[in-house]
Coordinates of C-alpha atoms and ligand atoms in Angstrom, one line a residue:
Chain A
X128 CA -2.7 35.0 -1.1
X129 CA -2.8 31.5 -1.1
X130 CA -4.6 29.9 -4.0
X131 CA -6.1 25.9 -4.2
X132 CA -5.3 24.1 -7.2
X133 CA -7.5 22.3 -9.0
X134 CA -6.9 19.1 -10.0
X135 CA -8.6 16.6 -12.9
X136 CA -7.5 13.0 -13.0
X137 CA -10.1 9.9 -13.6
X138 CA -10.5 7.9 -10.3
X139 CA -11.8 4.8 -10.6
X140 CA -12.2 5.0 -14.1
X141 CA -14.7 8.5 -13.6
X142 CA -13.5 11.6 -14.2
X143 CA -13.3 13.6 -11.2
X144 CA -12.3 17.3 -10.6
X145 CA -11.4 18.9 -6.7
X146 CA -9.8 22.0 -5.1
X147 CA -7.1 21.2 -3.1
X148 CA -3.9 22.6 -1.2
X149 CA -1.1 21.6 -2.5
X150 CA 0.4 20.7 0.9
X151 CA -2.9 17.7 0.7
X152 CA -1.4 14.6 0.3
X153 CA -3.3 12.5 -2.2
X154 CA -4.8 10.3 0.8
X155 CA -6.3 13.4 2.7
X156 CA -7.4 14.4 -0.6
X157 CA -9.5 11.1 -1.7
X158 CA -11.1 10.7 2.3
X159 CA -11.7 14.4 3.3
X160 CA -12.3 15.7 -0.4
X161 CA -13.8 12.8 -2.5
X162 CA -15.5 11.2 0.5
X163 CA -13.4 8.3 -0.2
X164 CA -12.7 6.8 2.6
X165 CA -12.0 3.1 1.9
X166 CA -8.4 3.7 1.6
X167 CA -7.0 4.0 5.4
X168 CA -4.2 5.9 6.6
X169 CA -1.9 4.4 9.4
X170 CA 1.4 5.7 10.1
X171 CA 1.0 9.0 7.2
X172 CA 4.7 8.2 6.5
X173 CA 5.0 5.3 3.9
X174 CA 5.6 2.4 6.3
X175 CA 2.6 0.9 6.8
X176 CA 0.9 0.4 3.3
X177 CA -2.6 0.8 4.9
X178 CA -3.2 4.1 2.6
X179 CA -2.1 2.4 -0.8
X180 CA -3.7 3.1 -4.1
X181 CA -3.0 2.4 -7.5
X182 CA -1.3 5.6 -9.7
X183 CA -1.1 5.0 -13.6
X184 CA -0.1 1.4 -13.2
X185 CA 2.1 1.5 -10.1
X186 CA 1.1 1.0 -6.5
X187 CA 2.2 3.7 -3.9
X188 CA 1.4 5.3 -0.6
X189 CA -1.2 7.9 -1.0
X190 CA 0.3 9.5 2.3
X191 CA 3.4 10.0 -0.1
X192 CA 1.8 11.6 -3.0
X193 CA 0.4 15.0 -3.0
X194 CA -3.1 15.6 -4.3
X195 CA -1.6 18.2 -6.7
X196 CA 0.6 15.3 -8.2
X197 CA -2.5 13.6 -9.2
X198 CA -3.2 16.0 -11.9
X199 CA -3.9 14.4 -15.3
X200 CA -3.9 10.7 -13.7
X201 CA -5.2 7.8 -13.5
X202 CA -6.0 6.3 -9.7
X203 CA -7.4 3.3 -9.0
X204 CA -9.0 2.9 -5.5
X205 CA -10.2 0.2 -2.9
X206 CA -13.9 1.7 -3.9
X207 CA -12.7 0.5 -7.7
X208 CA -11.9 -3.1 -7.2
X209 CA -15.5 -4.7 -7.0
X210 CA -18.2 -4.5 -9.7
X211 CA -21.2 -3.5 -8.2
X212 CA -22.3 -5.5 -5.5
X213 CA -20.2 -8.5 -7.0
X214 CA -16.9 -8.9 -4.9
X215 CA -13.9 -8.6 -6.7
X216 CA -12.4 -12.9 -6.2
X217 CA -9.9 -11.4 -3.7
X218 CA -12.0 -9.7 -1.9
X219 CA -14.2 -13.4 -1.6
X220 CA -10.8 -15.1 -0.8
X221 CA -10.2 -12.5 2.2
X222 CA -13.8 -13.3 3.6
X223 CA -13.2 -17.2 2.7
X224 CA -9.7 -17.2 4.7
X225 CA -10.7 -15.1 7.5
X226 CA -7.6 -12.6 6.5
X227 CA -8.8 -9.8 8.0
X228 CA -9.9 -8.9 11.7
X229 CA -9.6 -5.1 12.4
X230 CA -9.9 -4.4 8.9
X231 CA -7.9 -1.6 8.6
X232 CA -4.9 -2.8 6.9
X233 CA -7.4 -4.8 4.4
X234 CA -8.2 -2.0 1.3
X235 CA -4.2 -1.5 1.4
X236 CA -3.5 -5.3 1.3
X237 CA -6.8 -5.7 -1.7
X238 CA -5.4 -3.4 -3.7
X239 CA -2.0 -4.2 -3.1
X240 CA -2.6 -7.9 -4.0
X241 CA -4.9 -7.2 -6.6
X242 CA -1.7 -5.3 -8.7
X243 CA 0.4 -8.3 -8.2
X244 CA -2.2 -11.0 -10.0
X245 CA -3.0 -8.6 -12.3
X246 CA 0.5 -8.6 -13.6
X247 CA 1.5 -12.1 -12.1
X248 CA -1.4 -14.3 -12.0
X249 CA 0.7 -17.3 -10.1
X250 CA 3.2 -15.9 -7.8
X251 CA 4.9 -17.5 -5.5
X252 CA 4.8 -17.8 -1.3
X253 CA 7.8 -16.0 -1.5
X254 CA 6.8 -13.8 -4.1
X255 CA 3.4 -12.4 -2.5
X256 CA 4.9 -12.3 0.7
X257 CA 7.4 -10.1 -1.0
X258 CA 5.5 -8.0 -2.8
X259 CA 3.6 -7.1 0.2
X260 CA 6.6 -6.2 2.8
X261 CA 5.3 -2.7 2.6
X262 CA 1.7 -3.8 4.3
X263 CA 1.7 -4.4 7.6
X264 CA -1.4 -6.2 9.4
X265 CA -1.2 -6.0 13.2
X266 CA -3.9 -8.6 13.7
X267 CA -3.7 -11.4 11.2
X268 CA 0.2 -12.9 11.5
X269 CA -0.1 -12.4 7.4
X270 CA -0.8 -16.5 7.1
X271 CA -4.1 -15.7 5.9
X272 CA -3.9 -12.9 3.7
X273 CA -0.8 -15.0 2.0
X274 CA -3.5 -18.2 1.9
X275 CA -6.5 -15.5 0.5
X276 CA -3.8 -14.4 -2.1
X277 CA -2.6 -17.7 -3.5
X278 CA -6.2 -19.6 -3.4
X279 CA -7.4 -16.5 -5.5
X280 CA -4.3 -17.0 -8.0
X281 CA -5.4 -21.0 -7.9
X282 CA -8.9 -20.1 -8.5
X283 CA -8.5 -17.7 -11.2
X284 CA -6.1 -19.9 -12.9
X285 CA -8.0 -22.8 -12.8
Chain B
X645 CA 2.9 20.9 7.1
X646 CA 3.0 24.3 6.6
X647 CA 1.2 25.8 3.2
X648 CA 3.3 25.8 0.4
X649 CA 2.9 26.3 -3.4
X650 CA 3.3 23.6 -6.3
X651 CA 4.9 23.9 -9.0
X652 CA 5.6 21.2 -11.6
X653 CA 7.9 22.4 -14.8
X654 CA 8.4 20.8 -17.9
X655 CA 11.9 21.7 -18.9
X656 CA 15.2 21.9 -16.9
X657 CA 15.7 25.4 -17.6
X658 CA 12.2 26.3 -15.7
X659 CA 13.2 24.3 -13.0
X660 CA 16.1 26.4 -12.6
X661 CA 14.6 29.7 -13.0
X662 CA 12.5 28.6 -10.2
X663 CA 15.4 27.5 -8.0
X664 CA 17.0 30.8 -8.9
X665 CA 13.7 33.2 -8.1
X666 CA 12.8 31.0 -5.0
X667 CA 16.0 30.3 -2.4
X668 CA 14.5 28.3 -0.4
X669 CA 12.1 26.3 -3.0
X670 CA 13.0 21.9 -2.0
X671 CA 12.9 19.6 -5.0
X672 CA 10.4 16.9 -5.0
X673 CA 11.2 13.4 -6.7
X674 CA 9.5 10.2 -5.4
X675 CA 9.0 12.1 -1.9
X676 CA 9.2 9.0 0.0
X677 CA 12.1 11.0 1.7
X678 CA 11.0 14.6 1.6
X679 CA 7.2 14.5 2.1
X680 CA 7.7 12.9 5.6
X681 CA 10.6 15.1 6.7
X682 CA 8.2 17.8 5.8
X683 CA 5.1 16.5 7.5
X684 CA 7.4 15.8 10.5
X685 CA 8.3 19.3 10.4
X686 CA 12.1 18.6 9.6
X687 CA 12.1 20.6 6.5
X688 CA 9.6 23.9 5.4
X689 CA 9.4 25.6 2.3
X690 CA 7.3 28.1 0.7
X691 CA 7.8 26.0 -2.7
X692 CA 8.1 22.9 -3.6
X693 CA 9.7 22.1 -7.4
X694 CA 8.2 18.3 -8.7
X695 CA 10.9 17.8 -11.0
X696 CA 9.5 14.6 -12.7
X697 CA 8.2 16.1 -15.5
X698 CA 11.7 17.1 -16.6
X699 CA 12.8 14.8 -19.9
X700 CA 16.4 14.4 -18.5
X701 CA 15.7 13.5 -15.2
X702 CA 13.6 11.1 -16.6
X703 CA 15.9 9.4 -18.8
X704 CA 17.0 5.8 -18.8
X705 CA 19.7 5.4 -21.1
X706 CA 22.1 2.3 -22.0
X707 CA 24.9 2.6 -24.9
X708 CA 27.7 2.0 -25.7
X709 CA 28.8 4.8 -23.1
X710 CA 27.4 3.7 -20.1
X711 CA 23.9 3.9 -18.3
X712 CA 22.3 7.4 -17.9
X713 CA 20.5 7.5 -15.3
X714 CA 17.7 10.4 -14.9
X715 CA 17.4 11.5 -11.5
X716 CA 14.0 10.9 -11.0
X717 CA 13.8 7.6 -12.2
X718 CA 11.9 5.7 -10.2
X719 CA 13.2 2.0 -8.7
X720 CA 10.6 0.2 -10.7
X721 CA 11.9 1.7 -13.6
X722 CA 15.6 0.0 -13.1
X723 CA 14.7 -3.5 -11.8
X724 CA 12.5 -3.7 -14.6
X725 CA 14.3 -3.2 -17.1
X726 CA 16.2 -6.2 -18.8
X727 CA 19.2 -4.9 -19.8
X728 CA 20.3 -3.0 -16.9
X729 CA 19.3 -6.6 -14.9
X730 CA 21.9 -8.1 -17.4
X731 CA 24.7 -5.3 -18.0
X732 CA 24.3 -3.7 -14.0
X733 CA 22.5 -6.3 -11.6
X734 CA 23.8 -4.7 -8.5
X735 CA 22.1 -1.9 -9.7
X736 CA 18.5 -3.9 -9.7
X737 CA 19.2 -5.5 -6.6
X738 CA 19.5 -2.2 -5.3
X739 CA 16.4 -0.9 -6.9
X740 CA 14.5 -3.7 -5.2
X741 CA 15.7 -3.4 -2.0
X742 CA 14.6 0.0 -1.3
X743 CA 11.5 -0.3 0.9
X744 CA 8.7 -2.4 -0.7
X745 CA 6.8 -2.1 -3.6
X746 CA 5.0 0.9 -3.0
X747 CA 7.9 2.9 -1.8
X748 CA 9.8 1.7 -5.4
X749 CA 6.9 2.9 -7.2
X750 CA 8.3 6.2 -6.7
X751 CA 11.6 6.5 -4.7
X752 CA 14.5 7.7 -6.8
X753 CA 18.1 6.8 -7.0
X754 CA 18.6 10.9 -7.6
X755 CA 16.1 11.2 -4.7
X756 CA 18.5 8.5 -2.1
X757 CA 21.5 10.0 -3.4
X758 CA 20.6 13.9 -2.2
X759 CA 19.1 13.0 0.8
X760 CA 22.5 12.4 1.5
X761 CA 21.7 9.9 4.8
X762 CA 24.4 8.1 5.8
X763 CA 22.5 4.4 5.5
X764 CA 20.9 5.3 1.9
X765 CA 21.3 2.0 0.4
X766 CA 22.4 3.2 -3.3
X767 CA 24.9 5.4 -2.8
X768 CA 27.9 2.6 -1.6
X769 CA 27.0 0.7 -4.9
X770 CA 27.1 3.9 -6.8
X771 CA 30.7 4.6 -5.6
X772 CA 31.9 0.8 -6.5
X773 CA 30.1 1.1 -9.9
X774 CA 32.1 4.8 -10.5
X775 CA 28.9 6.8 -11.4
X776 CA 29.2 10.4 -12.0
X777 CA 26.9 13.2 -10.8
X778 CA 26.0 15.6 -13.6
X779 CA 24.6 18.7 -12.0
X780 CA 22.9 21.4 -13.4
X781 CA 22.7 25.1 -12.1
X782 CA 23.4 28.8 -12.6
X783 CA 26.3 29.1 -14.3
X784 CA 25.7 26.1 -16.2
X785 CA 27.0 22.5 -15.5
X786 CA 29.5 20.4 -13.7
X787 CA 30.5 17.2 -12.8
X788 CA 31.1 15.5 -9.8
X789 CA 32.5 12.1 -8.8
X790 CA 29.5 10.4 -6.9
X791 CA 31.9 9.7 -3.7
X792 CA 32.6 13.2 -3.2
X793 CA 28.7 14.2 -3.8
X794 CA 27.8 13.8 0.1
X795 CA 29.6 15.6 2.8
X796 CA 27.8 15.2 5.6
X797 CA 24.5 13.8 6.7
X798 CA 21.7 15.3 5.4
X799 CA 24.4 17.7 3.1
X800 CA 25.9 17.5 -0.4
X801 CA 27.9 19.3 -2.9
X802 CA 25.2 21.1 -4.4
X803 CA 25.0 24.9 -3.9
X804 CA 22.2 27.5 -4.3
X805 CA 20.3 27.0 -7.0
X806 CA 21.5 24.0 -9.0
X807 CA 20.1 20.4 -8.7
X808 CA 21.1 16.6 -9.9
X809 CA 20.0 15.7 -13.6
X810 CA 21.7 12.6 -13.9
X811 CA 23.9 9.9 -12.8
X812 CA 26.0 8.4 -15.5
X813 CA 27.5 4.6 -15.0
X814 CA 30.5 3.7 -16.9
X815 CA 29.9 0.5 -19.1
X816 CA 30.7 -2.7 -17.6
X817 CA 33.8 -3.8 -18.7
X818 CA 34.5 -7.8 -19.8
X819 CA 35.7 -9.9 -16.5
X820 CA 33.7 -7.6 -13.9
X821 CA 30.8 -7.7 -11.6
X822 CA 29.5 -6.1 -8.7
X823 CA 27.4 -6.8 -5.7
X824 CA 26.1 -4.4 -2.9
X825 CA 24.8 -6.2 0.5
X826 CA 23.2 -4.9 3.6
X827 CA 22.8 -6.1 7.3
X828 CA 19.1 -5.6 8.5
X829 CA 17.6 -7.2 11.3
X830 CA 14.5 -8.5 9.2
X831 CA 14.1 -9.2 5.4
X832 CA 13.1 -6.4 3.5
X833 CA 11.9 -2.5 4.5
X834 CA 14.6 -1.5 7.4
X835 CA 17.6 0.7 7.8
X836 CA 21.1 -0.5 7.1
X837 CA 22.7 -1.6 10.4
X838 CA 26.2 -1.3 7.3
X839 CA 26.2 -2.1 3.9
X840 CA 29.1 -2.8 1.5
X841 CA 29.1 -1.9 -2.2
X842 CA 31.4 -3.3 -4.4
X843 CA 33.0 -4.0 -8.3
X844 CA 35.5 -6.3 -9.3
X845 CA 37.3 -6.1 -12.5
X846 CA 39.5 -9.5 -12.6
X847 CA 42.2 -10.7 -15.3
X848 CA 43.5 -14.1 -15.5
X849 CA 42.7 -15.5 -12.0
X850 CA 43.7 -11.9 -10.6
X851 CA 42.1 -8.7 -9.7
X852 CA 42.8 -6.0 -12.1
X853 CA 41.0 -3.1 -10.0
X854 CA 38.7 -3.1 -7.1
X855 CA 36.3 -0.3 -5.3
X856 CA 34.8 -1.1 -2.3
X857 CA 32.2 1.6 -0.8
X858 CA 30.8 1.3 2.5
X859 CA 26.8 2.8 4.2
X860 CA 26.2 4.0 7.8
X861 CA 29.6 3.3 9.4
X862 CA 30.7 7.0 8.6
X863 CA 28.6 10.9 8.6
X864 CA 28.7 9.8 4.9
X865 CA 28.8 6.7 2.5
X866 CA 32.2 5.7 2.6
X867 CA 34.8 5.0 -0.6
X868 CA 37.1 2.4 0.6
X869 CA 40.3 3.3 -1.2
X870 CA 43.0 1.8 0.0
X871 CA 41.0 -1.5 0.8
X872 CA 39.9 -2.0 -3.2
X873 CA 43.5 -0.8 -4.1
X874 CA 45.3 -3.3 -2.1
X875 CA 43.6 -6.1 -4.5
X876 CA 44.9 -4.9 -7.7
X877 CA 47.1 -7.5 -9.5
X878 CA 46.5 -10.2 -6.0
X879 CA 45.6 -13.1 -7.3
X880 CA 41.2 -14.0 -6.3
X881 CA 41.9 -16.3 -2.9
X882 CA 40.1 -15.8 0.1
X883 CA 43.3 -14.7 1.7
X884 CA 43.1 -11.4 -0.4
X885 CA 39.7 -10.9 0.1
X886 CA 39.7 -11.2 3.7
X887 CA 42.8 -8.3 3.6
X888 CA 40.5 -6.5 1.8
X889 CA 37.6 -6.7 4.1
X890 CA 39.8 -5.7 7.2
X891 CA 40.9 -2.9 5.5
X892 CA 37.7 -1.9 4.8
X893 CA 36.6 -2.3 8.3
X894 CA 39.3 0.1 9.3
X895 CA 38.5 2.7 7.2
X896 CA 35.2 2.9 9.3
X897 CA 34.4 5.2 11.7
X898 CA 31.0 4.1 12.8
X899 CA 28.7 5.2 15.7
X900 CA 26.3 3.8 18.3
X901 CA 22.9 3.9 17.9
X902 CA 19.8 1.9 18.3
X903 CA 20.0 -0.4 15.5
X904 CA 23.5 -1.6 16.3
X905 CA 26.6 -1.1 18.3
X906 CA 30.1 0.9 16.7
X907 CA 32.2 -2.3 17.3
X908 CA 29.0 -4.8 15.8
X909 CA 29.1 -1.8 12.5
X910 CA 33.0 -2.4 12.1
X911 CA 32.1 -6.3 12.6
X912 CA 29.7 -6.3 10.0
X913 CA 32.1 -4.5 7.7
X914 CA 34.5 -6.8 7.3
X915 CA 31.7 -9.8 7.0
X916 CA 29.7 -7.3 4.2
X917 CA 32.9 -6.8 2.4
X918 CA 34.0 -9.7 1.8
X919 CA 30.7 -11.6 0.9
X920 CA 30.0 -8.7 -1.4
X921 CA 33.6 -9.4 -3.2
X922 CA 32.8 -13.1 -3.5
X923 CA 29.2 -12.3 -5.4
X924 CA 30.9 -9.8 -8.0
X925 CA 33.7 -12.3 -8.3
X926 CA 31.1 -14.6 -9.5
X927 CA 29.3 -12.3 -11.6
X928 CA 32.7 -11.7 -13.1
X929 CA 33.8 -14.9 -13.6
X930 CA 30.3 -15.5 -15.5
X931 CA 30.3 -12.1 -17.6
X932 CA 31.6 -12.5 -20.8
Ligands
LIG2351 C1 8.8 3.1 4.1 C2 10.1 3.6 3.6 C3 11.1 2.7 3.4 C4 12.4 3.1 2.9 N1 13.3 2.2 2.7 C5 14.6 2.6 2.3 C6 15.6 1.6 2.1 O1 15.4 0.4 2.3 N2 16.8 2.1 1.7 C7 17.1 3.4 1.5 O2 18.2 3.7 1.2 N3 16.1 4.3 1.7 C8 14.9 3.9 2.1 N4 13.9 4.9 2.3 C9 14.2 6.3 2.0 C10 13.8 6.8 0.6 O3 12.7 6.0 0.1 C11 15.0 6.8 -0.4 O4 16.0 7.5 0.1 C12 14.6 7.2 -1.8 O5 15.5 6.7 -2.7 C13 14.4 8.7 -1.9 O6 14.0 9.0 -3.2 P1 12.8 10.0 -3.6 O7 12.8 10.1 -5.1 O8 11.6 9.6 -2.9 O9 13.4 11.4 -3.0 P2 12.6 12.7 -2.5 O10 12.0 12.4 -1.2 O11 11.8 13.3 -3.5 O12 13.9 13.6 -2.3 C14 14.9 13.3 -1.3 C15 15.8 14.6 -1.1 O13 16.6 14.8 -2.2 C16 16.2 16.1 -2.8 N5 16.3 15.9 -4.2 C17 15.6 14.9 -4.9 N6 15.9 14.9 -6.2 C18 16.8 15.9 -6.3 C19 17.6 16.4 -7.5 N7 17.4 15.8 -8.7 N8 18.5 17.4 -7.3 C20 18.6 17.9 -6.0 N9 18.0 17.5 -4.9 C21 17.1 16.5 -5.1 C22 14.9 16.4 -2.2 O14 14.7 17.8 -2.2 C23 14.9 15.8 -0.9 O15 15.6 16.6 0.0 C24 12.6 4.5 2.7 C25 11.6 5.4 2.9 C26 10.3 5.0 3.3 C27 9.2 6.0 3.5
LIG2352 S1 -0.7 5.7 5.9 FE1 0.4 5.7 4.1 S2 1.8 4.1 4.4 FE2 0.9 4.2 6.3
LIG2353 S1 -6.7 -6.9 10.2 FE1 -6.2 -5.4 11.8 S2 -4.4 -4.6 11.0 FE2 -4.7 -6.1 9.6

């Protein structure tokens, strides 16, 4: 017989607990599971970026993880990034620079950018754009989000 | 994807059992490789082994003997680390070139390596840098040169029941460098069209020894043999390096496919090699 797994890792700085199969990657886990369903998915295949969360300190595809590998962890979400009602600065930066239309790509981009200033608080053009290869927005041209990431970095800095 | 159970040991020896009990268990490291050959329905299993809870094929080791590199160590790991960027920078430049950040979050050298595709990006460098596989498996353990470790695409040396544990890098000698360069048709997250790996090890104004490896212009990354050998004791001009880069373009036996034409792959071999050689020159000529 095929048995679920259950899983306990803190999400969003809670501690959560969920059955899952391990064949679940960690993304189908946190939207159909958890009810989590500000992280997007896109391709499912690691190209796109749409689906990324943060893992212990690195950021990955969630469509690459499995739920099961998530055992023990710690996971930071799109849902995690604001306090409250108050917007996290880069979320206020997206809104400012109109870097999002669709929207979709936007949680994987927030979080995305939100690892880089958190461990690089001025990066480069080159650097953010970088950094963010693995996101891809099919609306924007990227000029935006770029603009929304380095006025936040200015801002915070300042 | 098909159900399948999880299992995630702690020690090498449980790994194996498992291997041994389950035939067709597949190994899971970064799974930026195996979870979408899976979901595409390219691969099935009944088991899947994560083996990143092993200690050895997490370890990242530099001494006097070399690097060990665990097989499961993800890209993050290397390009962070400051004195594999100073002792083996081709190996972070590698590290960092693999997809984007997300994808080096968790991808593994081990991981690129066993996949065994013909355009994986470490594997030239690996061959130029001399690493050795050290495998692990039934009847114990055995060594393998990392150029004879893939034998076809998608296929490597590695028989029932025994898996990578780690890859171990010689240490740099004084007067060398290396340098490994891919063609892609954008910046960063694409297949390599080629890609040349190199290392340089120069004496006095010449080359002492030379190994040239080459990606996705053969059913396997390619060692370049007779192309690094023919440098040995030539004095560094671009006359010998461009001899070189011929050679290696010969040695190719490339195919046709929608990112880029046989003739354009031996092209770019010849271009890749020698631009490679002049960047590990340099790093040469600066290491102490
Ligand atoms: C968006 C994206 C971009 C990518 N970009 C690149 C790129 O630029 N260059 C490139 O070369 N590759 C690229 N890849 C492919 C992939 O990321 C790399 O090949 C990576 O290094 C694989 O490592 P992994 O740890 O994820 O391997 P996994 O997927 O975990 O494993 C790969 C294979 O090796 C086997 N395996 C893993 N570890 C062992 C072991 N210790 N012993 C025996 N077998 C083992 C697995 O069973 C599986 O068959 C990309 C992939 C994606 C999704
Ligand atoms: S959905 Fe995960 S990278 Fe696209
Ligand atoms: S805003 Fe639509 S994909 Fe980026």
């Amino acid at each position: 017989m095929h048995k679920k797994v259950h899983v306990q890792a803190t999400i969003n700085n809670e501690p959560v607990e969920f059955l899952c199969e391990p064949r679940q990657s960690l993304l189908e886990c946190l939207r159909d599971i958890l009810g989590l369903t500000g992280t997007k998915e896109g391709c499912n295949d690691g190209n796109c970026g749409a689906c990324t969360v943060v893992l212990d300190d690195r950021i990955v595809t969630s469509c690459l993880v499995l739920g099961v590998e998530a055992q023990g962890r710690k996971i930071t979400t799109i849902e995690g990034i604001a306090e409250g009602h108050k917007l996290h600065p880069l979320q206020q930066a997206f809104l400012e620079n109109a870097a999002l239309q669709c929207g979709v790509c936007t949680p994987g981009f927030l979080v995305a950018a939100k690892a880089l200033l958190d461990a690089e608080p001025n990066p480069s053009e080159e650097r953010i754009r970088l950094w963010l290869a693995n996101n891809l927005c099919r609306c924007t041209g990227y000029d935006k989000i770029v603009r929304a990431v380095k006025q936040c970095a200015t801002e915070v800095n300042a | 994807m098909k159900w399948f159970d999880y299992s995630a040991p702690s020690s090498l020896s449980e790994a194996l059992k498992l291997l041994r009990e389950n035939s067709q268990a597949l190994l899971l490291a970064g799974g930026t490789d195996l979870l979408v050959q899976m979901r595409a329905g390219r691969k099935q299993t009944d088991l899947v082994i994560d083996i990143k809870n092993i200690a050895e094929l997490n370890q990242l080791v530099l001494d006097a003997s070399g690097l060990r590199l665990g097989a499961a160590v993800p890209c993050y790991r290397i390009y962070n680390h400051r004195d594999i960027a100073r002792g083996y920078p081709a190996l972070s430049d590698v590290a960092s070139l693999i997809g984007g950040t997300q994808i080096q979050g968790r991808a593994s050298i081990g991981g690129n390596l066993c996949n065994a595709a013909p355009s994986a990006d470490a594997v030239p460098l690996l061959i130029a840098l001399g690493a050795i596989c050290r495998i692990a498996g039934p009847s114990g353990e055995r060594t393998v040169p990392v150029e004879e470790f893939c034998t076809a695409p998608g296929k490597t040396v590695l028989k029932q029941g025994e898996l990578l544990v780690s890859l171990h890098l010689p240490p740099p000698k004084p007067h060398s460098g290396a340098a490994y360069l891919r063609f892609i048709p954008r910046n960063e997250m694409d297949i390599a069209v080629a890609g040349a790996g190199v290392s340089v090890e120069l004496n006095n104004g010449n080359f002492q020894s030379v190994r040239i490896a080459l990606g996705a212009v053969a059913p396997t990354p390619l060692y370049a043999k007779q192309a690094g050998d023919s440098l040995a004791g030539k004095p560094v001009n671009d006359a010998c390096i461009q001899t070189a880069a011929e050679l290696a373009k010969a040695a190719a036996s490339p195919i046709t496919d929608m990112r880029g034409t046989a003739e354009y792959r031996r092209h770019l071999c010849a271009v890749l090699t020698a631009r490679a050689l002049k960047q590990a020159i340099q790093r040469a000529q600066e290491a102490k």
